[in-house]
């Protein structure tokens, strides 16, 4: 799991390990929790709180974003790479 603020990496952690961290953005602190359910935002200074309603991110390629506060959380593969595809169609 990689968290960025603007274009800077601000936090990296493995899913499955419990963490609670404040990520600094231009509006203030966005609070991120990582536990057995995944990664999710529990508090943010943004006006609409859409990031808090996104639910837990737990699969490779999942994203959480607080656009007004310029915070993005991305779940990546164990090797740090992206999933090779994001959609299958038949």
mmCIF file of C-alpha atoms in Angstrom:
data_model
loop_
_atom_site.group_PDB
_atom_site.id
_atom_site.type_symbol
_atom_site.label_atom_id
_atom_site.label_comp_id
_atom_site.label_asym_id
_atom_site.label_seq_id
_atom_site.Cartn_x
_atom_site.Cartn_y
_atom_site.Cartn_z
ATOM 1 C CA UNK A 1 0.000 0.000 0.000
ATOM 2 C CA UNK A 2 1.429 3.363 -1.043
ATOM 3 C CA UNK A 3 0.046 6.731 0.086
ATOM 4 C CA UNK A 4 0.949 9.947 -1.709
ATOM 5 C CA UNK A 5 0.376 13.598 -0.938
ATOM 6 C CA UNK A 6 0.547 15.581 -4.139
ATOM 7 C CA UNK A 7 3.439 14.002 -6.019
ATOM 8 C CA UNK A 8 5.356 12.833 -2.917
ATOM 9 C CA UNK A 9 5.184 9.361 -1.346
ATOM 10 C CA UNK A 10 4.315 9.965 2.307
ATOM 11 C CA UNK A 11 3.587 6.468 3.691
ATOM 12 C CA UNK A 12 4.220 2.854 2.653
ATOM 13 C CA UNK A 13 2.901 -0.198 4.519
ATOM 14 C CA UNK A 14 1.936 -3.826 4.070
ATOM 15 C CA UNK A 15 -1.746 -4.678 4.216
ATOM 16 C CA UNK A 16 -2.515 -6.979 7.117
ATOM 17 C CA UNK A 17 -0.361 -4.990 9.541
ATOM 18 C CA UNK A 18 -2.371 -2.597 11.691
ATOM 19 C CA UNK A 19 -1.512 1.075 11.234
ATOM 20 C CA UNK A 20 -3.167 4.384 11.944
ATOM 21 C CA UNK A 21 -1.563 7.435 10.358
ATOM 22 C CA UNK A 22 -2.291 11.080 9.591
ATOM 23 C CA UNK A 23 -1.386 12.090 6.036
ATOM 24 C CA UNK A 24 -0.667 15.801 5.546
ATOM 25 C CA UNK A 25 -2.305 17.556 2.608
ATOM 26 C CA UNK A 26 -2.911 21.222 1.731
ATOM 27 C CA UNK A 27 -6.220 21.283 3.665
ATOM 28 C CA UNK A 28 -4.885 19.491 6.740
ATOM 29 C CA UNK A 29 -4.616 15.908 7.956
ATOM 30 C CA UNK A 30 -6.407 12.930 6.382
ATOM 31 C CA UNK A 31 -6.545 10.008 8.822
ATOM 32 C CA UNK A 32 -5.855 6.582 7.275
ATOM 33 C CA UNK A 33 -6.441 3.273 9.064
ATOM 34 C CA UNK A 34 -5.082 -0.076 7.880
ATOM 35 C CA UNK A 35 -6.394 -3.254 9.484
ATOM 36 C CA UNK A 36 -7.695 -6.710 8.560
ATOM 37 C CA UNK A 37 -10.478 -5.123 6.454
ATOM 38 C CA UNK A 38 -8.040 -3.131 4.313
ATOM 39 C CA UNK A 39 -7.126 0.559 4.141
ATOM 40 C CA UNK A 40 -9.745 3.244 4.666
ATOM 41 C CA UNK A 41 -10.085 6.931 5.519
ATOM 42 C CA UNK A 42 -11.731 7.727 8.868
ATOM 43 C CA UNK A 43 -11.350 11.530 8.942
ATOM 44 C CA UNK A 44 -10.495 14.238 6.441
ATOM 45 C CA UNK A 45 -10.790 18.034 6.234
ATOM 46 C CA UNK A 46 -12.381 17.922 2.766
ATOM 47 C CA UNK A 47 -15.907 19.375 2.434
ATOM 48 C CA UNK A 48 -17.847 16.384 1.038
ATOM 49 C CA UNK A 49 -16.065 13.474 2.799
ATOM 50 C CA UNK A 50 -16.341 11.281 -0.325
ATOM 51 C CA UNK A 51 -13.016 9.663 0.575
ATOM 52 C CA UNK A 52 -14.526 8.419 3.847
ATOM 53 C CA UNK A 53 -17.414 6.754 1.993
ATOM 54 C CA UNK A 54 -15.160 4.845 -0.426
ATOM 55 C CA UNK A 55 -14.876 1.842 1.887
ATOM 56 C CA UNK A 56 -11.846 -0.321 2.459
ATOM 57 C CA UNK A 57 -9.269 -0.775 -0.302
ATOM 58 C CA UNK A 58 -7.788 -4.259 -0.108
ATOM 59 C CA UNK A 59 -7.098 -5.620 -3.591
ATOM 60 C CA UNK A 60 -4.252 -4.767 -5.942
ATOM 61 C CA UNK A 61 -5.284 -1.792 -8.054
ATOM 62 C CA UNK A 62 -7.796 -0.422 -5.499
ATOM 63 C CA UNK A 63 -7.583 3.326 -4.884
ATOM 64 C CA UNK A 64 -8.695 5.719 -2.185
ATOM 65 C CA UNK A 65 -8.538 9.402 -3.023
ATOM 66 C CA UNK A 66 -9.194 12.671 -1.255
ATOM 67 C CA UNK A 67 -9.000 14.973 -4.252
ATOM 68 C CA UNK A 68 -9.408 18.306 -2.397
ATOM 69 C CA UNK A 69 -6.625 17.352 0.053
ATOM 70 C CA UNK A 70 -4.452 15.802 -2.712
ATOM 71 C CA UNK A 71 -4.126 12.427 -0.922
ATOM 72 C CA UNK A 72 -4.141 9.140 -2.832
ATOM 73 C CA UNK A 73 -3.780 5.614 -1.442
ATOM 74 C CA UNK A 74 -3.005 2.824 -3.922
ATOM 75 C CA UNK A 75 -2.907 -0.904 -3.253
ATOM 76 C CA UNK A 76 -0.142 -2.561 -5.273
ATOM 77 C CA UNK A 77 1.033 -6.123 -5.846
ATOM 78 C CA UNK A 78 3.528 -7.647 -3.407
ATOM 79 C CA UNK A 79 6.301 -6.845 -5.892
ATOM 80 C CA UNK A 80 5.253 -3.179 -5.964
ATOM 81 C CA UNK A 81 3.895 -3.388 -9.505
ATOM 82 C CA UNK A 82 0.447 -2.759 -10.811
ATOM 83 C CA UNK A 83 -2.021 -5.451 -11.737
ATOM 84 C CA UNK A 84 -1.460 -6.389 -15.406
ATOM 85 C CA UNK A 85 -5.095 -5.548 -16.272
ATOM 86 C CA UNK A 86 -8.062 -3.793 -14.731
ATOM 87 C CA UNK A 87 -10.926 -5.332 -16.701
ATOM 88 C CA UNK A 88 -11.682 -8.615 -18.433
ATOM 89 C CA UNK A 89 -14.383 -8.898 -21.043
ATOM 90 C CA UNK A 90 -15.651 -11.790 -23.040
#
